[in-house]
Amino acid sequence: MRNDLKARRVLPTNLADCTATELIALYRTGQASPLEATQAVLARIASRNPALNAFCVVDAESALESARASEARWHSGAPSDCIDGVPVSIKDLILTKGWPTLRGSRTVEPKQPWDVDAPATARLREAGAVLLGKTNTPEFGIKGTTDSLLTGITRNPWDPRMTPGGSSGGAAAAVASGMGPLAIGTDGAGSIRIPSSFCGIPGLKPSFGRVPAYPLSPMGTVAHVGPHARSVDDLALALNVLSRPDARDWTSLPYDARDYRIGLADGVRGLRVAFSPDLGYVRNVHPEVAASVRKAAQAFTALGAHVDETAPGFTNPEEITTKLWFVGALALVHSMTPEQIELIDPALRWQAAEGREVSTLELHALTARRGELGSHMRRFHERYDLLLTPGVAVPAFAARAPHEWDLSLDAFLGWTPFSYPFNLTQQPAAVVPCGVTEAGLPIALQIVGPMHGDAIVLRAARAYESTRDWKLPPVS
């Protein structure tokens, strides 16, 4: 019998520790208000952000004004939408009207009109969400940790000596520590899934185009927009809003008006599931990660799925990812003045130099190889509904400043080999916590679905989540 997480979860005494779904239920019954929830979250930000550095912009005045307006709508029985009054943060790569979007870079001029909302921001605002501020990112989201020369080092709420991952590390650290139940991030090579894994929360990279984006990423058609949350129910809630159409994104999918909460608790009985602990080529998976993820895969068998241990059958696409990424980095740097180049992260300068070595013919060949990988995974999912892998091959490691990192291919993506293949293929993928190391650091399971299969990924994530108790990191 399916173990129901919601039946076991005791409602927190502090509203800052509630999920978005719990807050909406409290608003509906009058047991709490958006203003009270926002005040609790702002108090948590005031107490935790100095240590974690998750936010680079906090606008308490604007948030409280939005919360009061939401409270009035709830009192009149006319909330705007399914997340009306829920506190949400926005990654500092995503345009937000009225706040600077500096992208973690000293090269962006803060004193300019900030009068455009990106699609994700616009949909949240229309839905009545309470926008708290902007969360930290490395410069232009170029790496899997969150540290920049502009905003400093963001730290992991489970152990502030460790990185929260990146590039949406500020978003994940905020959600895990109770600084807002929802955060919007981006994922170009794992940037939602890596920090969600390291911070012990669910995160979703939707199918490419499911959530419209504007402007599009300089890194090309690998960059997805999606939510970090404290529960899979909350991921579905957020996707309902974020997936609404916006004509500015010419790559976006046709709008699917489904409610992703419907069928979320249907379980995985009868599904065909592939479990690959190493994708057939990964050699350095941390033993505690490997053990926890294998146990999580076994839980799918207990839930009634048909689980086969098998590799998907492709070779490591790291070269495709890195060279396409480095060409994007080169395009970024090429648009800068010499004075601006002097201000950038050493990693961005290194990536651009690598990008200069990629010829036009090689770029064409890389794109063709990417297409072959995508076609291969389309055929793979004719046999399997889902693919299970580790979220990240290692637990969180020590946080560092930008100039302290090793500038090498292995340091760039070698420790997160399960992330980037599914940016190349544009498939939906979610991570959910599946364990904790002896050192007290989270471990995550990744659930990959077929292209456009966002609903089945969420359903599987919810089924697995129902077998475990969810908890906040300890407050240090």
CSV table of C-alpha atoms in Angstrom, one decimal:
chain,number,residue,atom,x,y,z
A,1,MET,CA,0.0,0.0,0.0
A,2,ARG,CA,1.3,3.5,-0.9
A,3,ASN,CA,2.6,5.3,2.1
A,4,ASP,CA,1.0,8.8,2.2
A,5,LEU,CA,3.5,11.6,3.0
A,6,LYS,CA,0.8,14.1,3.6
A,7,ALA,CA,-0.8,11.9,6.3
A,8,ARG,CA,2.5,11.8,8.2
A,9,ARG,CA,3.7,15.4,7.8
A,10,VAL,CA,2.9,17.5,10.9
A,11,LEU,CA,2.1,21.1,10.0
A,12,PRO,CA,5.0,23.3,11.0
A,13,THR,CA,4.5,25.8,13.8
A,14,ASN,CA,6.3,28.5,11.8
A,15,LEU,CA,4.7,29.5,8.5
A,16,ALA,CA,8.1,29.9,7.0
A,17,ASP,CA,8.5,26.1,7.1
A,18,CYS,CA,5.2,25.4,5.3
A,19,THR,CA,5.0,24.2,1.7
A,20,ALA,CA,3.1,26.3,-0.8
A,21,THR,CA,0.4,23.7,-0.8
A,22,GLU,CA,0.0,23.9,2.9
A,23,LEU,CA,-0.1,27.7,2.8
A,24,ILE,CA,-2.9,27.7,0.3
A,25,ALA,CA,-4.9,25.3,2.5
A,26,LEU,CA,-4.3,27.5,5.5
A,27,TYR,CA,-5.4,30.6,3.5
A,28,ARG,CA,-8.5,28.8,2.3
A,29,THR,CA,-9.6,27.9,5.8
A,30,GLY,CA,-8.6,31.2,7.3
A,31,GLN,CA,-6.1,29.7,9.6
A,32,ALA,CA,-3.3,31.9,8.2
A,33,SER,CA,-3.0,34.8,5.8
A,34,PRO,CA,-0.6,35.7,3.0
A,35,LEU,CA,0.6,38.7,5.1
A,36,GLU,CA,1.4,36.4,8.1
A,37,ALA,CA,3.2,34.0,5.8
A,38,THR,CA,5.2,36.7,4.1
A,39,GLN,CA,6.1,38.2,7.5
A,40,ALA,CA,7.4,34.8,8.6
A,41,VAL,CA,9.4,34.3,5.5
A,42,LEU,CA,10.9,37.8,5.6
A,43,ALA,CA,11.9,37.2,9.3
A,44,ARG,CA,13.6,33.9,8.2
A,45,ILE,CA,15.4,35.8,5.4
A,46,ALA,CA,16.6,38.4,7.9
A,47,SER,CA,18.0,35.6,10.2
A,48,ARG,CA,19.4,33.2,7.7
A,49,ASN,CA,20.4,35.1,4.6
A,50,PRO,CA,23.5,36.8,6.3
A,51,ALA,CA,25.0,33.3,6.7
A,52,LEU,CA,23.8,31.7,3.5
A,53,ASN,CA,23.9,34.6,1.1
A,54,ALA,CA,21.0,33.1,-1.0
A,55,PHE,CA,19.5,36.5,-1.9
A,56,CYS,CA,21.1,39.3,-3.7
A,57,VAL,CA,17.9,41.5,-3.7
A,58,VAL,CA,15.2,41.4,-1.0
A,59,ASP,CA,12.3,43.9,-1.4
A,60,ALA,CA,10.4,43.6,1.9
A,61,GLU,CA,8.2,46.6,1.2
A,62,SER,CA,7.0,45.3,-2.2
A,63,ALA,CA,6.5,41.8,-0.8
A,64,LEU,CA,4.3,43.1,2.1
A,65,GLU,CA,2.3,45.2,-0.3
A,66,SER,CA,1.6,42.2,-2.5
A,67,ALA,CA,0.8,40.1,0.5
A,68,ARG,CA,-1.8,42.6,1.8
A,69,ALA,CA,-3.4,42.7,-1.7
A,70,SER,CA,-3.5,38.9,-1.7
A,71,GLU,CA,-5.0,38.8,1.8
A,72,ALA,CA,-7.8,41.1,0.6
A,73,ARG,CA,-8.6,38.8,-2.3
A,74,TRP,CA,-8.7,35.8,0.0
A,75,HIS,CA,-10.9,37.6,2.5
A,76,SER,CA,-13.3,38.4,-0.3
A,77,GLY,CA,-13.3,34.8,-1.5
A,78,ALA,CA,-11.7,35.7,-4.8
A,79,PRO,CA,-8.0,34.6,-4.9
A,80,SER,CA,-6.4,35.3,-8.3
A,81,ASP,CA,-5.0,31.8,-8.8
A,82,CYS,CA,-3.7,28.6,-7.3
A,83,ILE,CA,-0.6,30.3,-5.8
A,84,ASP,CA,-2.1,33.6,-4.8
A,85,GLY,CA,-0.2,34.8,-1.7
A,86,VAL,CA,2.6,32.3,-1.9
A,87,PRO,CA,6.1,33.8,-1.3
A,88,VAL,CA,8.4,33.1,-4.3
A,89,SER,CA,11.9,34.2,-5.3
A,90,ILE,CA,13.4,34.7,-8.7
A,91,LYS,CA,16.9,33.7,-9.9
A,92,ASP,CA,19.0,36.7,-10.9
A,93,LEU,CA,19.2,35.5,-14.5
A,94,ILE,CA,15.4,36.1,-15.0
A,95,LEU,CA,14.1,39.6,-15.7
A,96,THR,CA,12.0,41.1,-13.0
A,97,LYS,CA,10.3,44.5,-13.4
A,98,GLY,CA,11.5,47.1,-10.9
A,99,TRP,CA,14.6,45.1,-9.8
A,100,PRO,CA,18.0,44.9,-11.4
A,101,THR,CA,18.9,41.6,-13.1
A,102,LEU,CA,22.6,41.7,-12.9
A,103,ARG,CA,23.2,38.0,-13.7
A,104,GLY,CA,25.9,37.9,-11.0
A,105,SER,CA,28.2,40.0,-13.2
A,106,ARG,CA,30.1,43.3,-12.6
A,107,THR,CA,29.7,43.9,-16.3
A,108,VAL,CA,26.0,44.6,-16.2
A,109,GLU,CA,25.1,48.3,-15.6
A,110,PRO,CA,22.6,48.4,-12.6
A,111,LYS,CA,21.5,52.0,-13.4
A,112,GLN,CA,19.2,51.3,-16.4
A,113,PRO,CA,15.5,50.9,-16.8
A,114,TRP,CA,14.3,47.6,-15.4
A,115,ASP,CA,10.8,47.6,-16.9
A,116,VAL,CA,10.4,44.1,-18.3
A,117,ASP,CA,9.2,40.9,-16.7
A,118,ALA,CA,10.4,37.6,-18.1
A,119,PRO,CA,7.5,35.2,-18.9
A,120,ALA,CA,8.0,33.3,-15.6
A,121,THR,CA,7.9,36.5,-13.6
A,122,ALA,CA,4.9,37.8,-15.5
A,123,ARG,CA,2.9,34.6,-14.9
A,124,LEU,CA,3.7,34.6,-11.2
A,125,ARG,CA,2.7,38.2,-10.8
A,126,GLU,CA,-0.6,37.6,-12.7
A,127,ALA,CA,-1.3,34.7,-10.4
A,128,GLY,CA,-0.9,36.8,-7.3
A,129,ALA,CA,2.4,35.3,-6.0
A,130,VAL,CA,4.3,37.4,-3.5
A,131,LEU,CA,7.7,38.1,-5.1
A,132,LEU,CA,10.4,38.4,-2.4
A,133,GLY,CA,13.5,39.3,-4.4
A,134,LYS,CA,16.3,37.8,-6.5
A,135,THR,CA,18.5,34.8,-5.7
A,136,ASN,CA,22.2,34.5,-6.3
A,137,THR,CA,23.8,32.9,-9.3
A,138,PRO,CA,27.4,32.6,-10.6
A,139,GLU,CA,28.2,35.0,-13.4
A,140,PHE,CA,25.7,34.4,-16.2
A,141,GLY,CA,25.0,31.0,-14.7
A,142,ILE,CA,28.2,29.5,-16.1
A,143,LYS,CA,29.0,26.9,-13.5
A,144,GLY,CA,27.6,24.3,-11.1
A,145,THR,CA,28.5,26.2,-8.0
A,146,THR,CA,27.1,29.6,-6.8
A,147,ASP,CA,29.8,32.2,-6.2
A,148,SER,CA,30.5,35.4,-8.1
A,149,LEU,CA,32.8,38.4,-8.0
A,150,LEU,CA,29.7,40.6,-7.6
A,151,THR,CA,27.7,38.9,-4.9
A,152,GLY,CA,30.1,36.5,-3.2
A,153,ILE,CA,29.7,32.9,-2.1
A,154,THR,CA,26.3,31.3,-1.5
A,155,ARG,CA,26.4,28.5,1.1
A,156,ASN,CA,24.6,25.2,1.7
A,157,PRO,CA,22.0,25.3,4.6
A,158,TRP,CA,22.9,21.7,5.6
A,159,ASP,CA,26.5,22.8,6.2
A,160,PRO,CA,27.5,26.4,5.4
A,161,ARG,CA,31.1,25.3,4.6
A,162,MET,CA,29.7,23.5,1.6
A,163,THR,CA,28.4,24.8,-1.8
A,164,PRO,CA,24.7,24.6,-2.5
A,165,GLY,CA,25.6,23.8,-6.1
A,166,GLY,CA,24.6,25.9,-9.0
A,167,SER,CA,23.9,27.8,-10.9
A,168,SER,CA,20.5,28.1,-9.1
A,169,GLY,CA,22.2,27.7,-5.8
A,170,GLY,CA,20.6,30.8,-4.3
A,171,ALA,CA,17.2,29.5,-5.2
A,172,ALA,CA,17.7,26.1,-3.7
A,173,ALA,CA,19.4,27.4,-0.5
A,174,ALA,CA,16.5,29.8,0.0
A,175,VAL,CA,13.8,27.1,-0.3
A,176,ALA,CA,15.7,24.5,1.8
A,177,SER,CA,16.2,27.0,4.6
A,178,GLY,CA,12.6,28.3,4.7
A,179,MET,CA,13.3,31.6,2.9
A,180,GLY,CA,10.2,31.0,0.7
A,181,PRO,CA,8.5,27.8,-0.3
A,182,LEU,CA,9.0,28.3,-4.0
A,183,ALA,CA,11.9,29.6,-6.1
A,184,ILE,CA,12.3,29.9,-9.9
A,185,GLY,CA,15.6,28.8,-11.4
A,186,THR,CA,17.2,27.9,-14.7
A,187,ASP,CA,18.9,24.7,-15.9
A,188,GLY,CA,21.4,24.6,-18.7
A,189,ALA,CA,23.5,21.6,-17.7
A,190,GLY,CA,22.0,20.7,-14.3
A,191,SER,CA,21.5,24.1,-12.7
A,192,ILE,CA,18.1,23.3,-11.1
A,193,ARG,CA,18.8,19.6,-10.3
A,194,ILE,CA,22.4,20.1,-8.9
A,195,PRO,CA,21.5,22.6,-6.2
A,196,SER,CA,18.2,20.8,-5.4
A,197,SER,CA,20.2,17.6,-4.9
A,198,PHE,CA,22.8,19.3,-2.8
A,199,CYS,CA,20.2,21.2,-0.7
A,200,GLY,CA,17.8,18.2,-0.2
A,201,ILE,CA,14.7,19.5,-2.0
A,202,PRO,CA,12.7,18.5,-5.1
A,203,GLY,CA,13.5,20.3,-8.3
A,204,LEU,CA,12.1,20.1,-11.8
A,205,LYS,CA,13.7,20.8,-15.2
A,206,PRO,CA,10.6,20.7,-17.4
A,207,SER,CA,10.6,19.7,-21.1
A,208,PHE,CA,12.4,22.3,-23.1
A,209,GLY,CA,9.8,24.9,-24.1
A,210,ARG,CA,7.3,23.9,-21.5
A,211,VAL,CA,8.0,27.1,-19.6
A,212,PRO,CA,8.5,30.0,-21.9
A,213,ALA,CA,11.6,32.1,-21.6
A,214,TYR,CA,12.6,35.6,-22.7
A,215,PRO,CA,15.3,36.5,-23.5
A,216,LEU,CA,16.6,33.1,-24.5
A,217,SER,CA,19.8,31.9,-22.9
A,218,PRO,CA,23.1,32.8,-24.6
A,219,MET,CA,23.9,29.1,-24.1
A,220,GLY,CA,21.3,28.1,-26.6
A,221,THR,CA,18.5,25.5,-26.6
A,222,VAL,CA,19.8,23.6,-23.5
A,223,ALA,CA,18.5,26.1,-20.9
A,224,HIS,CA,15.2,25.3,-19.2
A,225,VAL,CA,13.2,27.4,-16.7
A,226,GLY,CA,11.7,25.6,-13.7
A,227,PRO,CA,10.8,25.4,-10.0
A,228,HIS,CA,12.5,24.5,-6.8
A,229,ALA,CA,10.1,23.5,-4.0
A,230,ARG,CA,9.7,21.7,-0.7
A,231,SER,CA,7.3,19.1,-2.1
A,232,VAL,CA,6.5,17.5,-5.5
A,233,ASP,CA,2.9,18.8,-5.0
A,234,ASP,CA,4.5,22.3,-5.0
A,235,LEU,CA,6.4,21.6,-8.2
A,236,ALA,CA,3.1,20.7,-9.9
A,237,LEU,CA,1.5,23.8,-8.5
A,238,ALA,CA,4.3,26.0,-9.8
A,239,LEU,CA,4.3,24.3,-13.2
A,240,ASN,CA,0.6,25.1,-13.7
A,241,VAL,CA,1.5,28.8,-13.6
A,242,LEU,CA,4.9,28.8,-15.2
A,243,SER,CA,3.8,26.8,-18.3
A,244,ARG,CA,1.2,29.4,-19.4
A,245,PRO,CA,2.0,30.8,-22.9
A,246,ASP,CA,4.1,33.8,-23.8
A,247,ALA,CA,4.5,34.8,-27.5
A,248,ARG,CA,8.0,36.2,-26.9
A,249,ASP,CA,9.5,32.7,-26.8
A,250,TRP,CA,9.4,31.4,-30.3
A,251,THR,CA,10.8,28.0,-29.1
A,252,SER,CA,8.1,27.4,-26.6
A,253,LEU,CA,5.7,24.4,-26.8
A,254,PRO,CA,2.0,24.7,-27.6
A,255,TYR,CA,0.2,25.5,-24.4
A,256,ASP,CA,-1.1,22.5,-22.5
A,257,ALA,CA,-3.8,23.7,-20.1
A,258,ARG,CA,-3.7,20.6,-17.9
A,259,ASP,CA,-3.6,20.8,-14.1
A,260,TYR,CA,-0.4,18.9,-13.2
A,261,ARG,CA,-1.9,18.2,-9.8
A,262,ILE,CA,-4.5,15.9,-11.3
A,263,GLY,CA,-3.3,12.3,-11.3
A,264,LEU,CA,-0.2,13.3,-9.3
A,265,ALA,CA,-1.0,10.6,-6.6
A,266,ASP,CA,-1.8,7.8,-9.1
A,267,GLY,CA,1.5,6.0,-8.4
A,268,VAL,CA,3.8,4.1,-10.6
A,269,ARG,CA,2.2,0.6,-10.6
A,270,GLY,CA,2.7,-1.0,-14.0
A,271,LEU,CA,5.1,1.5,-15.3
A,272,ARG,CA,8.2,0.3,-17.2
A,273,VAL,CA,11.2,1.8,-15.4
A,274,ALA,CA,14.9,1.6,-16.3
A,275,PHE,CA,17.4,2.1,-13.5
A,276,SER,CA,21.0,3.0,-14.5
A,277,PRO,CA,23.4,3.6,-11.6
A,278,ASP,CA,26.1,4.8,-14.0
A,279,LEU,CA,24.6,5.4,-17.4
A,280,GLY,CA,27.0,2.7,-18.6
A,281,TYR,CA,30.1,4.9,-18.4
A,282,VAL,CA,30.3,6.9,-15.1
A,283,ARG,CA,33.1,5.5,-13.0
A,284,ASN,CA,33.2,7.7,-10.0
A,285,VAL,CA,29.9,7.6,-8.1
A,286,HIS,CA,30.3,8.3,-4.4
A,287,PRO,CA,29.5,5.0,-2.6
A,288,GLU,CA,26.9,6.6,-0.3
A,289,VAL,CA,25.2,8.1,-3.3
A,290,ALA,CA,25.3,4.8,-5.1
A,291,ALA,CA,23.8,2.9,-2.2
A,292,SER,CA,21.0,5.5,-1.5
A,293,VAL,CA,20.0,5.7,-5.1
A,294,ARG,CA,19.9,1.9,-5.5
A,295,LYS,CA,17.6,1.7,-2.5
A,296,ALA,CA,15.4,4.3,-4.0
A,297,ALA,CA,15.2,2.3,-7.3
A,298,GLN,CA,14.2,-0.7,-5.2
A,299,ALA,CA,11.3,1.3,-3.7
A,300,PHE,CA,9.9,1.6,-7.3
A,301,THR,CA,9.6,-2.1,-7.4
A,302,ALA,CA,7.8,-2.1,-4.0
A,303,LEU,CA,5.5,0.5,-5.5
A,304,GLY,CA,4.5,-1.8,-8.3
A,305,ALA,CA,6.7,-0.6,-11.2
A,306,HIS,CA,8.6,-3.0,-13.4
A,307,VAL,CA,12.2,-2.1,-12.9
A,308,ASP,CA,15.1,-3.2,-15.0
A,309,GLU,CA,18.7,-2.3,-14.3
A,310,THR,CA,20.0,-1.2,-17.7
A,311,ALA,CA,22.0,1.6,-19.3
A,312,PRO,CA,20.3,3.7,-21.9
A,313,GLY,CA,23.0,2.9,-24.4
A,314,PHE,CA,24.7,6.1,-25.3
A,315,THR,CA,28.3,7.2,-24.8
A,316,ASN,CA,29.3,10.1,-22.6
A,317,PRO,CA,28.1,13.3,-24.3
A,318,GLU,CA,30.4,15.6,-22.2
A,319,GLU,CA,32.3,16.8,-25.3
A,320,ILE,CA,29.0,17.9,-27.0
A,321,THR,CA,27.9,19.8,-23.9
A,322,THR,CA,31.1,21.5,-23.0
A,323,LYS,CA,32.0,22.7,-26.5
A,324,LEU,CA,28.5,23.9,-27.2
A,325,TRP,CA,28.5,25.7,-23.8
A,326,PHE,CA,32.0,27.2,-24.4
A,327,VAL,CA,30.9,28.6,-27.8
A,328,GLY,CA,28.0,30.3,-25.8
A,329,ALA,CA,30.6,31.7,-23.3
A,330,LEU,CA,32.6,33.0,-26.2
A,331,ALA,CA,29.6,34.8,-27.6
A,332,LEU,CA,29.0,36.4,-24.2
A,333,VAL,CA,32.6,37.6,-23.9
A,334,HIS,CA,32.8,38.7,-27.5
A,335,SER,CA,30.1,41.3,-26.8
A,336,MET,CA,32.1,42.8,-24.0
A,337,THR,CA,34.6,45.7,-24.0
A,338,PRO,CA,38.2,45.0,-22.9
A,339,GLU,CA,37.4,46.9,-19.6
A,340,GLN,CA,34.4,44.5,-19.0
A,341,ILE,CA,36.5,41.4,-19.7
A,342,GLU,CA,38.9,42.5,-16.9
A,343,LEU,CA,35.9,42.3,-14.5
A,344,ILE,CA,34.6,38.8,-15.2
A,345,ASP,CA,35.0,35.5,-13.4
A,346,PRO,CA,38.2,33.6,-14.4
A,347,ALA,CA,35.9,30.6,-15.3
A,348,LEU,CA,34.1,32.6,-17.9
A,349,ARG,CA,37.4,33.8,-19.4
A,350,TRP,CA,38.6,30.2,-19.5
A,351,GLN,CA,35.4,28.9,-21.1
A,352,ALA,CA,35.5,31.6,-23.8
A,353,ALA,CA,39.1,30.7,-24.6
A,354,GLU,CA,38.0,27.1,-25.0
A,355,GLY,CA,35.2,28.2,-27.2
A,356,ARG,CA,37.6,29.9,-29.6
A,357,GLU,CA,39.1,26.5,-30.4
A,358,VAL,CA,35.8,25.2,-31.8
A,359,SER,CA,35.6,25.5,-35.5
A,360,THR,CA,32.4,26.1,-37.5
A,361,LEU,CA,32.6,22.6,-39.0
A,362,GLU,CA,33.1,21.1,-35.5
A,363,LEU,CA,30.2,23.1,-34.2
A,364,HIS,CA,28.0,21.6,-37.0
A,365,ALA,CA,29.2,18.1,-36.2
A,366,LEU,CA,28.5,18.6,-32.5
A,367,THR,CA,25.0,19.7,-33.3
A,368,ALA,CA,24.5,16.6,-35.4
A,369,ARG,CA,25.7,14.3,-32.6
A,370,ARG,CA,23.3,16.0,-30.3
A,371,GLY,CA,20.5,15.2,-32.6
A,372,GLU,CA,21.5,11.6,-32.7
A,373,LEU,CA,21.5,11.5,-28.9
A,374,GLY,CA,18.0,13.0,-28.8
A,375,SER,CA,16.7,10.5,-31.4
A,376,HIS,CA,18.3,7.6,-29.4
A,377,MET,CA,16.5,8.7,-26.2
A,378,ARG,CA,13.2,9.0,-28.0
A,379,ARG,CA,13.5,5.4,-29.1
A,380,PHE,CA,14.6,4.4,-25.6
A,381,HIS,CA,11.4,5.7,-24.1
A,382,GLU,CA,9.4,3.6,-26.5
A,383,ARG,CA,10.6,0.7,-24.2
A,384,TYR,CA,10.7,2.5,-20.9
A,385,ASP,CA,8.4,5.1,-19.3
A,386,LEU,CA,11.1,6.4,-17.0
A,387,LEU,CA,14.8,6.4,-16.4
A,388,LEU,CA,16.2,6.5,-12.8
A,389,THR,CA,19.8,7.7,-12.1
A,390,PRO,CA,21.6,9.4,-9.3
A,391,GLY,CA,21.0,13.2,-9.2
A,392,VAL,CA,24.6,14.1,-8.8
A,393,ALA,CA,27.5,11.7,-8.5
A,394,VAL,CA,28.9,13.2,-5.3
A,395,PRO,CA,27.5,15.0,-2.2
A,396,ALA,CA,28.0,18.7,-1.8
A,397,PHE,CA,31.7,19.7,-1.5
A,398,ALA,CA,33.4,22.8,-0.1
A,399,ALA,CA,32.3,26.2,-1.2
A,400,ARG,CA,35.0,28.5,-2.7
A,401,ALA,CA,35.5,31.9,-4.2
A,402,PRO,CA,35.6,32.3,-8.0
A,403,HIS,CA,39.4,32.5,-8.1
A,404,GLU,CA,39.9,29.4,-6.0
A,405,TRP,CA,38.4,26.8,-8.5
A,406,ASP,CA,40.4,24.5,-10.7
A,407,LEU,CA,39.7,25.5,-14.3
A,408,SER,CA,39.5,22.1,-16.0
A,409,LEU,CA,37.0,20.0,-17.8
A,410,ASP,CA,36.7,17.6,-14.9
A,411,ALA,CA,36.1,20.4,-12.4
A,412,PHE,CA,33.5,21.9,-14.7
A,413,LEU,CA,31.2,18.9,-15.2
A,414,GLY,CA,33.0,15.8,-14.2
A,415,TRP,CA,31.3,15.5,-10.9
A,416,THR,CA,27.7,15.9,-12.3
A,417,PRO,CA,27.6,13.4,-15.3
A,418,PHE,CA,23.9,12.6,-14.8
A,419,SER,CA,22.7,16.1,-15.5
A,420,TYR,CA,23.9,17.5,-18.8
A,421,PRO,CA,22.8,14.6,-21.1
A,422,PHE,CA,19.2,15.5,-20.6
A,423,ASN,CA,19.7,19.1,-21.4
A,424,LEU,CA,21.0,18.0,-24.7
A,425,THR,CA,18.0,15.9,-25.3
A,426,GLN,CA,15.6,18.5,-23.8
A,427,GLN,CA,13.7,15.8,-21.7
A,428,PRO,CA,12.0,16.6,-18.4
A,429,ALA,CA,13.8,15.5,-15.3
A,430,ALA,CA,13.2,15.9,-11.6
A,431,VAL,CA,15.3,15.2,-8.5
A,432,VAL,CA,13.9,14.2,-5.1
A,433,PRO,CA,15.8,13.6,-1.9
A,434,CYS,CA,16.6,9.9,-1.3
A,435,GLY,CA,19.0,9.9,1.6
A,436,VAL,CA,21.7,11.7,3.7
A,437,THR,CA,25.4,10.9,4.0
A,438,GLU,CA,27.1,10.1,7.2
A,439,ALA,CA,28.3,13.6,7.2
A,440,GLY,CA,24.7,14.9,7.1
A,441,LEU,CA,24.6,16.0,3.4
A,442,PRO,CA,21.6,15.2,1.1
A,443,ILE,CA,21.6,12.7,-1.7
A,444,ALA,CA,19.1,12.8,-4.6
A,445,LEU,CA,17.4,10.4,-7.1
A,446,GLN,CA,16.9,11.7,-10.6
A,447,ILE,CA,13.8,10.7,-12.6
A,448,VAL,CA,14.0,11.3,-16.3
A,449,GLY,CA,10.9,11.1,-18.5
A,450,PRO,CA,10.2,11.1,-22.3
A,451,MET,CA,10.0,14.4,-24.1
A,452,HIS,CA,6.8,16.2,-23.1
A,453,GLY,CA,6.3,13.7,-20.3
A,454,ASP,CA,6.4,16.2,-17.5
A,455,ALA,CA,3.2,14.8,-15.9
A,456,ILE,CA,4.6,11.3,-15.6
A,457,VAL,CA,7.9,12.6,-14.1
A,458,LEU,CA,6.0,14.5,-11.5
A,459,ARG,CA,3.8,11.5,-10.7
A,460,ALA,CA,6.8,9.2,-10.3
A,461,ALA,CA,8.5,11.8,-8.1
A,462,ARG,CA,5.4,12.1,-5.9
A,463,ALA,CA,5.2,8.3,-5.6
A,464,TYR,CA,8.7,8.1,-4.4
A,465,GLU,CA,8.4,11.1,-2.2
A,466,SER,CA,5.5,9.4,-0.5
A,467,THR,CA,7.8,6.7,0.9
A,468,ARG,CA,10.0,9.1,2.8
A,469,ASP,CA,9.7,11.8,5.5
A,470,TRP,CA,10.7,15.2,4.3
A,471,LYS,CA,12.7,17.5,6.6
A,472,LEU,CA,14.3,20.9,6.7
A,473,PRO,CA,18.1,21.1,7.2
A,474,PRO,CA,19.3,21.7,10.8
A,475,VAL,CA,19.6,25.3,11.8
A,476,SER,CA,23.3,26.0,12.6
